[in-house]
Tab-separated table of C-alpha atoms and ligand atoms in Angstrom:
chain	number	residue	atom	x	y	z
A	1	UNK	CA	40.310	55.064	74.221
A	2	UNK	CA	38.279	56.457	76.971
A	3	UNK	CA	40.187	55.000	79.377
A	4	UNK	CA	43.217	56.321	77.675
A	5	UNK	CA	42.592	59.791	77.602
A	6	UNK	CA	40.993	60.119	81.261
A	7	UNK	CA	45.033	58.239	82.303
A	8	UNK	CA	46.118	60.982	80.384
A	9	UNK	CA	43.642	63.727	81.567
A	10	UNK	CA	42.894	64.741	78.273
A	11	UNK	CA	39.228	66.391	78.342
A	12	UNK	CA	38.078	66.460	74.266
A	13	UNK	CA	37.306	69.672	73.120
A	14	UNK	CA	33.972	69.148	70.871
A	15	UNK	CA	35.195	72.876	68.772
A	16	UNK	CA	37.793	70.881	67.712
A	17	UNK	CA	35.688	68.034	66.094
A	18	UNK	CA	37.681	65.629	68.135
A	19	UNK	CA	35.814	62.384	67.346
A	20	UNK	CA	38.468	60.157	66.777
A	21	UNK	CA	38.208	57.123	64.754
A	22	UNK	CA	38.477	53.634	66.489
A	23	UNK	CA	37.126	51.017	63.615
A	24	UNK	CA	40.214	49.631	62.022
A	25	UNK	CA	38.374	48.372	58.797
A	26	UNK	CA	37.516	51.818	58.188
A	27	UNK	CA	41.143	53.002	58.605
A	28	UNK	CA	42.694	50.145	56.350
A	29	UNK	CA	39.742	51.220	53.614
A	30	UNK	CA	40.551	54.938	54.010
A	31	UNK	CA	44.200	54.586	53.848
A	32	UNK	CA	43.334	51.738	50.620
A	33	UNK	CA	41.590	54.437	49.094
A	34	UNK	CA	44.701	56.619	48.883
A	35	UNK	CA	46.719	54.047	46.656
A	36	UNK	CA	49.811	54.927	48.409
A	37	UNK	CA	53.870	53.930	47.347
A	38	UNK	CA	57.085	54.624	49.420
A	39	UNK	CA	57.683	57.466	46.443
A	40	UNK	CA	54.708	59.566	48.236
A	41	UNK	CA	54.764	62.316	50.462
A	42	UNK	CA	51.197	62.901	52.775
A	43	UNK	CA	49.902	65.774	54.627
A	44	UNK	CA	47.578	64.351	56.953
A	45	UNK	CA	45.312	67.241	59.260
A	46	UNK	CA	44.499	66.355	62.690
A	47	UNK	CA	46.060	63.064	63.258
A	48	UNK	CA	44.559	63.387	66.992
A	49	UNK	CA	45.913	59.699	68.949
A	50	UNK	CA	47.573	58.928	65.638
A	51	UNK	CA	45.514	55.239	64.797
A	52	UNK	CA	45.437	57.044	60.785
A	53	UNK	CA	49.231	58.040	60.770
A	54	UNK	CA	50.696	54.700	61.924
A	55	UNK	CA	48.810	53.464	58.916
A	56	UNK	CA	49.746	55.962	56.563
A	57	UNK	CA	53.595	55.443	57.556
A	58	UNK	CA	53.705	51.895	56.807
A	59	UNK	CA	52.999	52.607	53.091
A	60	UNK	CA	54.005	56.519	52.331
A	61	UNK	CA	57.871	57.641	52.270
A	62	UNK	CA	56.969	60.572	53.824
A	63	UNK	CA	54.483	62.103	56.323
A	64	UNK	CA	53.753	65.574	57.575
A	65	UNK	CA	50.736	65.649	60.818
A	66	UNK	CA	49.607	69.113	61.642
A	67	UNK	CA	47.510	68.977	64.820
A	68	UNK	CA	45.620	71.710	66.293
A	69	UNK	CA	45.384	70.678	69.956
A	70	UNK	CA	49.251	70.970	71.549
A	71	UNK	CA	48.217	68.191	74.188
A	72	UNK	CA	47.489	65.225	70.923
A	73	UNK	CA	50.704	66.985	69.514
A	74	UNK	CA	52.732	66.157	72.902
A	75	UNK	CA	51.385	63.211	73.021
A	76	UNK	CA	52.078	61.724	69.180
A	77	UNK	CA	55.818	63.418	69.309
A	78	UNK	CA	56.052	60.488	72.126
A	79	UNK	CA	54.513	58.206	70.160
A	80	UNK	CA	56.791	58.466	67.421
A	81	UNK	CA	59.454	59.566	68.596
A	82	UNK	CA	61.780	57.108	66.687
A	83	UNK	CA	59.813	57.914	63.611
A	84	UNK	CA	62.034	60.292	61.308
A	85	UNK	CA	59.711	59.939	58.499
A	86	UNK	CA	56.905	61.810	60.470
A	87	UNK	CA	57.075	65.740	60.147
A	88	UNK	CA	54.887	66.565	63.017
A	89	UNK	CA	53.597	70.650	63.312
A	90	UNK	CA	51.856	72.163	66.443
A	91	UNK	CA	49.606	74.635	64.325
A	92	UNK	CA	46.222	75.482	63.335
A	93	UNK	CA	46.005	73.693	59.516
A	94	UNK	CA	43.990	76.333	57.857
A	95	UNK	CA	46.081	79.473	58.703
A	96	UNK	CA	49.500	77.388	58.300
A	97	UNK	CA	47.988	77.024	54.648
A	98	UNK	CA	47.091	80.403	53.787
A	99	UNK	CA	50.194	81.927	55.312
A	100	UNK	CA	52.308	79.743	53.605
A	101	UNK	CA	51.187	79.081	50.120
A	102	UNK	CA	53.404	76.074	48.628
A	103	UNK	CA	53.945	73.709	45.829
A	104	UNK	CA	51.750	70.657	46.824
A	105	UNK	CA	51.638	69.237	43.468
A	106	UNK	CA	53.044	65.979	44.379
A	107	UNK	CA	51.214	65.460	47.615
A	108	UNK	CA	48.616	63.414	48.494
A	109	UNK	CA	46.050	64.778	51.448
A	110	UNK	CA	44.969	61.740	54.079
A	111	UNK	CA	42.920	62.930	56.923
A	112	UNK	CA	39.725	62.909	59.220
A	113	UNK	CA	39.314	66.132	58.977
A	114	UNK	CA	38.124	68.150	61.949
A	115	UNK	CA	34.012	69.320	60.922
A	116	UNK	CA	34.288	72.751	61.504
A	117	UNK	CA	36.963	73.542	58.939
A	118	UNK	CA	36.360	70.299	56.287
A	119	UNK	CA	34.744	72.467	54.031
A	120	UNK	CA	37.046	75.364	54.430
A	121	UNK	CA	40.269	73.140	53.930
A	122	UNK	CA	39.372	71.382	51.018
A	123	UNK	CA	37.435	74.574	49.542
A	124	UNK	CA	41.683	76.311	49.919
A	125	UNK	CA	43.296	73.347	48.148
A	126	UNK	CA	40.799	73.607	45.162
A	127	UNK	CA	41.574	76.842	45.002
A	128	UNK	CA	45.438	76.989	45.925
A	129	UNK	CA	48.095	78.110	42.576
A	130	UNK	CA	49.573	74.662	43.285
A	131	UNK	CA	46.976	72.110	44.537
A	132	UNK	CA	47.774	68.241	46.115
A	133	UNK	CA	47.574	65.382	43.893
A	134	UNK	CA	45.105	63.555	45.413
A	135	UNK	CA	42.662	64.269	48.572
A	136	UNK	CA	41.260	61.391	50.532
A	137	UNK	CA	39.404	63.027	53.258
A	138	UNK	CA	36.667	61.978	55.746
A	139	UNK	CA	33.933	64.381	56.085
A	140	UNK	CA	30.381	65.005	57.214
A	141	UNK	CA	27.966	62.704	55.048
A	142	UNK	CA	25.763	65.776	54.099
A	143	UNK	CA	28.948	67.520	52.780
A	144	UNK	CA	30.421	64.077	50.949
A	145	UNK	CA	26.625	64.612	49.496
A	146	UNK	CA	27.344	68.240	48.480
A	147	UNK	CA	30.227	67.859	46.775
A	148	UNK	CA	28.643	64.591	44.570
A	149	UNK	CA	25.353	67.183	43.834
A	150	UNK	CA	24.024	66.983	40.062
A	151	UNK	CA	22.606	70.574	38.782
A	152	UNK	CA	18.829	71.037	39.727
A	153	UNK	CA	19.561	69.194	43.190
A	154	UNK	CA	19.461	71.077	46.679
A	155	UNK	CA	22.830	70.409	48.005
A	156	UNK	CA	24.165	71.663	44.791
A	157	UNK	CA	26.106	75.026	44.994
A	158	UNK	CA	28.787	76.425	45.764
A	159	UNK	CA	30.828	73.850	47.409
A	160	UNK	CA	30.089	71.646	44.771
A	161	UNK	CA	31.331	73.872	42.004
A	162	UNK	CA	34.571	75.062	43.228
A	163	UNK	CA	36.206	71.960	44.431
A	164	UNK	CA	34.471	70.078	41.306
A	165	UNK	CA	36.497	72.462	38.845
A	166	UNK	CA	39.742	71.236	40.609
A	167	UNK	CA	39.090	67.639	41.396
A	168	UNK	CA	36.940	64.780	39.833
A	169	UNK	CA	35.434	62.688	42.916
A	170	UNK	CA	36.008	58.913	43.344
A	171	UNK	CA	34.494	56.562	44.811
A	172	UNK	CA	33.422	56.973	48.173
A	173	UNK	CA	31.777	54.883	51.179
A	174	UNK	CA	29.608	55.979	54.149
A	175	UNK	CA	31.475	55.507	57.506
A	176	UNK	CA	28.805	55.209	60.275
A	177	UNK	CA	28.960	57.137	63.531
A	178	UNK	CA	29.288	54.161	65.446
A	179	UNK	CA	32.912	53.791	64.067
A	180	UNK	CA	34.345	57.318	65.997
A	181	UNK	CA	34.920	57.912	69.668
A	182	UNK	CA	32.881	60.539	70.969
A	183	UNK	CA	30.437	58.797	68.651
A	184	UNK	CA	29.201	61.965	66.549
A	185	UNK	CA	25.501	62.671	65.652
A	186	UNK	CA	26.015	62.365	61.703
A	187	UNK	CA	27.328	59.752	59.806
A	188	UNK	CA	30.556	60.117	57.994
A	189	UNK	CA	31.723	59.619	54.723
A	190	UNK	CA	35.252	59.279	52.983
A	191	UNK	CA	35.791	60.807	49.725
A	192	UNK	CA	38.614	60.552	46.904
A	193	UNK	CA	39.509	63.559	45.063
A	194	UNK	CA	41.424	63.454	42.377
A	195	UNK	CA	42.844	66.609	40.705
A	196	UNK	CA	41.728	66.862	37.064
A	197	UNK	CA	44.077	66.745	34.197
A	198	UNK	CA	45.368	70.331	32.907
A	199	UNK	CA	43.357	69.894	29.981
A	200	UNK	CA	40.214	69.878	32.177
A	201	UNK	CA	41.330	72.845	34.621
A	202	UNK	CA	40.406	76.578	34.178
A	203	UNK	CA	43.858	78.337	32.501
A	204	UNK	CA	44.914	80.403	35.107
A	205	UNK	CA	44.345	82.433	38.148
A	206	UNK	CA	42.220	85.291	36.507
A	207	UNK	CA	39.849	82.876	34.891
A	208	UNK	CA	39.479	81.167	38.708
A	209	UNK	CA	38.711	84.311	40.300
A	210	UNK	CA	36.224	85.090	37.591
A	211	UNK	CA	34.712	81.625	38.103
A	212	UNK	CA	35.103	81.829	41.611
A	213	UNK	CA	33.046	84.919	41.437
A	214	UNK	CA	29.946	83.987	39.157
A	215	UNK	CA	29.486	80.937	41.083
A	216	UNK	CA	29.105	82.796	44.440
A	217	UNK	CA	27.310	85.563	43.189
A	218	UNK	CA	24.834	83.031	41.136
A	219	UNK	CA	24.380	81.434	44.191
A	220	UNK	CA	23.930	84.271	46.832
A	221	UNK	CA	20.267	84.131	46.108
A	222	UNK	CA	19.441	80.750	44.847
A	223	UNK	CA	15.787	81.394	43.366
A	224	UNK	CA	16.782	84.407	41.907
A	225	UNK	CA	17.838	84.028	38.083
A	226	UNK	CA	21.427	84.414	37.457
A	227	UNK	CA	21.479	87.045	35.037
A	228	UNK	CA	19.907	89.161	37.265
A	229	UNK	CA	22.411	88.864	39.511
A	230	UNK	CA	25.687	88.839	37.440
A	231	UNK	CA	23.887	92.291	36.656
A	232	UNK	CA	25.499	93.443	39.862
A	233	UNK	CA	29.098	92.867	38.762
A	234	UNK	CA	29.113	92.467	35.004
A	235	UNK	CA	27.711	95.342	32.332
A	236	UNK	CA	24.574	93.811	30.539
A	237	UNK	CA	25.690	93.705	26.983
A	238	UNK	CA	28.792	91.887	28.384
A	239	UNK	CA	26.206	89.570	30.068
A	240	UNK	CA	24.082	89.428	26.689
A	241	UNK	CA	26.525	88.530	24.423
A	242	UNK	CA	27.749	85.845	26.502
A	243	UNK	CA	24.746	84.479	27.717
A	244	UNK	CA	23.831	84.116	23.952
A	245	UNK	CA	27.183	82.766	22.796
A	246	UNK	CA	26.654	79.912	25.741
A	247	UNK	CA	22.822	79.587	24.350
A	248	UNK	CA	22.004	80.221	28.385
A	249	UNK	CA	18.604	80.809	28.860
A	250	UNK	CA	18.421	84.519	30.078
A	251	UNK	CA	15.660	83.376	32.906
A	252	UNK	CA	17.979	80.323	34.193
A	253	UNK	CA	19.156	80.094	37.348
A	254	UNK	CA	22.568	79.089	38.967
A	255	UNK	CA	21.280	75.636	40.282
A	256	UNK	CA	20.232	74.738	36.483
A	257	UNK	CA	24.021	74.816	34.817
A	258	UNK	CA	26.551	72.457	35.184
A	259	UNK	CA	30.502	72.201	35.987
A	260	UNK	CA	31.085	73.172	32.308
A	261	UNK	CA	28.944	75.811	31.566
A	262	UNK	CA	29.961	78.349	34.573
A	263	UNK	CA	33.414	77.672	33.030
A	264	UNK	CA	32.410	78.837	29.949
A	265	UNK	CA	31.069	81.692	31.468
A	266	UNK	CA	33.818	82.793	33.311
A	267	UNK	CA	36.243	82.280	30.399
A	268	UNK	CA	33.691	84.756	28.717
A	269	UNK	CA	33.339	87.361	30.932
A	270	UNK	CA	36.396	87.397	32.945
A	271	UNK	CA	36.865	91.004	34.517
A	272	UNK	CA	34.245	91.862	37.268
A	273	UNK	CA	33.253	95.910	37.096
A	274	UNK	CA	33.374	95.578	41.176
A	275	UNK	CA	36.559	93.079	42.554
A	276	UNK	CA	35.411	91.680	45.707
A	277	UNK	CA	33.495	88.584	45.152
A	278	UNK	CA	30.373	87.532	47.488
A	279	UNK	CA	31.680	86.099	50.519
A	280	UNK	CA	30.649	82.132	50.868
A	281	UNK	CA	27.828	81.397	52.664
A	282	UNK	CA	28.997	79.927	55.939
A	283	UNK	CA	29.642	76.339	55.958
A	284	UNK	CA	27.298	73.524	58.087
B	301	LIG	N1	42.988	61.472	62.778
B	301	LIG	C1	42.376	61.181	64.061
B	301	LIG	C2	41.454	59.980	63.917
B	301	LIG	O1	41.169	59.604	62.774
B	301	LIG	O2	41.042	59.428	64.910
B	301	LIG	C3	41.617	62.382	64.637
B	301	LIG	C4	40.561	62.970	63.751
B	301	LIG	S1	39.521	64.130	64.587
B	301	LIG	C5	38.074	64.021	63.578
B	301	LIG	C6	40.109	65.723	64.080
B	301	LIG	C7	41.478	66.131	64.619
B	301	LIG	O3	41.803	67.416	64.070
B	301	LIG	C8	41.571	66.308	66.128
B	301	LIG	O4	42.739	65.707	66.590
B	301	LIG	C9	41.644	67.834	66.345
B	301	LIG	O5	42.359	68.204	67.501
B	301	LIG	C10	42.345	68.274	65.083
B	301	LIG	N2	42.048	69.652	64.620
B	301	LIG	C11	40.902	70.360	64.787
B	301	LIG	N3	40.986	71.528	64.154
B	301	LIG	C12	42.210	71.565	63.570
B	301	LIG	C13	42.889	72.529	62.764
B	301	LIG	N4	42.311	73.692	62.425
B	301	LIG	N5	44.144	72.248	62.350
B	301	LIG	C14	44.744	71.061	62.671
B	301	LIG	N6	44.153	70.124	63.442
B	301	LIG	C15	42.893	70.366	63.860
């Protein structure tokens, strides 16, 4: 690969969490993972030198690549250039998906995602009107860890709680460092997400920005107890009378209730006084 890219003179840009991934166990496990049929359509974000997208078009029907760096995106239209089952994009992921809102209901998400914006991306699909079926993404370890957090434990927050209302996780397996190219300085993990049943989903878009919004507020200032802080947004005998319908302790704190009772609480209280929510605290 190195020798590749210096033929090539393609100089990796380390902004761009170009570590690319060189182990082909780990590729046939992530691509496993996915389950995939001819009958699926994958987005795949960053396929960088394009080991993951071969893969993923040997067993999807179709497959649309959006890569950031125009140089990997010059390269792979070469590469598969007699491929017409490959939708490739020159574009940064993240703002193609907020300006363009679509239906991704019957899509399944394969990628390696880039570090700086793994958080970000699948943080926008758990939140999007119509989110992909499935998400098999490789990620940081510590954020594979944040997303599997129980109540109570430190890497439980707000990460956790948003894409956890969308998507039940799956198994998932450690990938080590030694597996990418730049060899990174944190282990990896890939993660199956798989969107939750209607049943199990908040009802609609005002009860997600109300959850949205008590789980970043509750966690803005993590020792501080959450009723104290919904104070901010929420009039107290709102508060009260929810609090005491839930039987929430009126000293508790965000880190102490689980998946089920913030939804509760947003069902409850719906309506902030103020609109704006908390921003999220910036991701690792
Ligand atoms: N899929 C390849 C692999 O497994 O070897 C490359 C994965 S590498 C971790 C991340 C890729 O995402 C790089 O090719 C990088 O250029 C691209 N990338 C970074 N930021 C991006 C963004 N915002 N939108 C789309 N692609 C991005």
């Amino acid at each position: 690969m190195r020798q590749f890219l210096a033929n090539r003179n393609i100089r990796l840009t380390r902004s761009l969490g170009q570590n690319f991934l060189h182990d082909g166990n780990q590729l046939h496990r992530i691509v496993a993972a996915a389950g995939l049929s001819r009958e699926d359509n994958v987005l795949e974000i960053g396929p960088g030198l394009g080991p993951l997208t071969e893969r993923l078009l040997a067993e999807a029907g179709h497959v649309l690549a959006i890569e950031k760096d125009a140089r990997l995106e010059t390269w792979l239209a070469e590469r598969f250039r007699n491929e017409p089952r490959l939708e490739l994009r020159h574009a940064d992921a993240l703002d193609a998906l907020r300006a363009q809102p679509r239906d991704w209901s019957s899509w399944t998400v394969v990628s390696n995602l880039p570090y700086c914006v793994a958080s970000a991306l699948i943080t926008e699909f758990a939140l999007a009107t119509a989110p992909p079926k499935r998400l098999v993404v490789t990620l940081q370890l510590e954020v594979a860890r944040r997303l599997a957090a129980k109540p109570h434990a430190g890497d439980y927050g707000v990460l956790t709680l948003l894409v956890r209302q969308r998507y039940q996780l799956g198994p998932w397996f450690r990938i080590p460092a030694t597996c990418f190219f730049p060899q990174p300085d944190v282990d990896s993990a890939c993660v199956r997400l798989d969107r939750r049943p209607d049943s199990e989903q908040l009802p609609d878009a005002t009860t997600r920005q109300a959850f949205v919004h008590v789980v970043k507020r509750g966690f803005s200032e993590r020792r501080k107890r959450l009723f104290k802080l919904l104070r901010r947004d929420w009039d107290e005998p709102a508060l009260e009378a929810a609090f005491l319908a839930l039987g929430l302790d009126a000293d508790c704190r965000a880190e102490q209730l689980d998946l089920h009772q913030f939804q509760a609480l947003a069902r409850r209280l719906l309506t902030p006084r103020s609109a704006g929510a908390p921003a999220l605290p910036p991701t690792p």
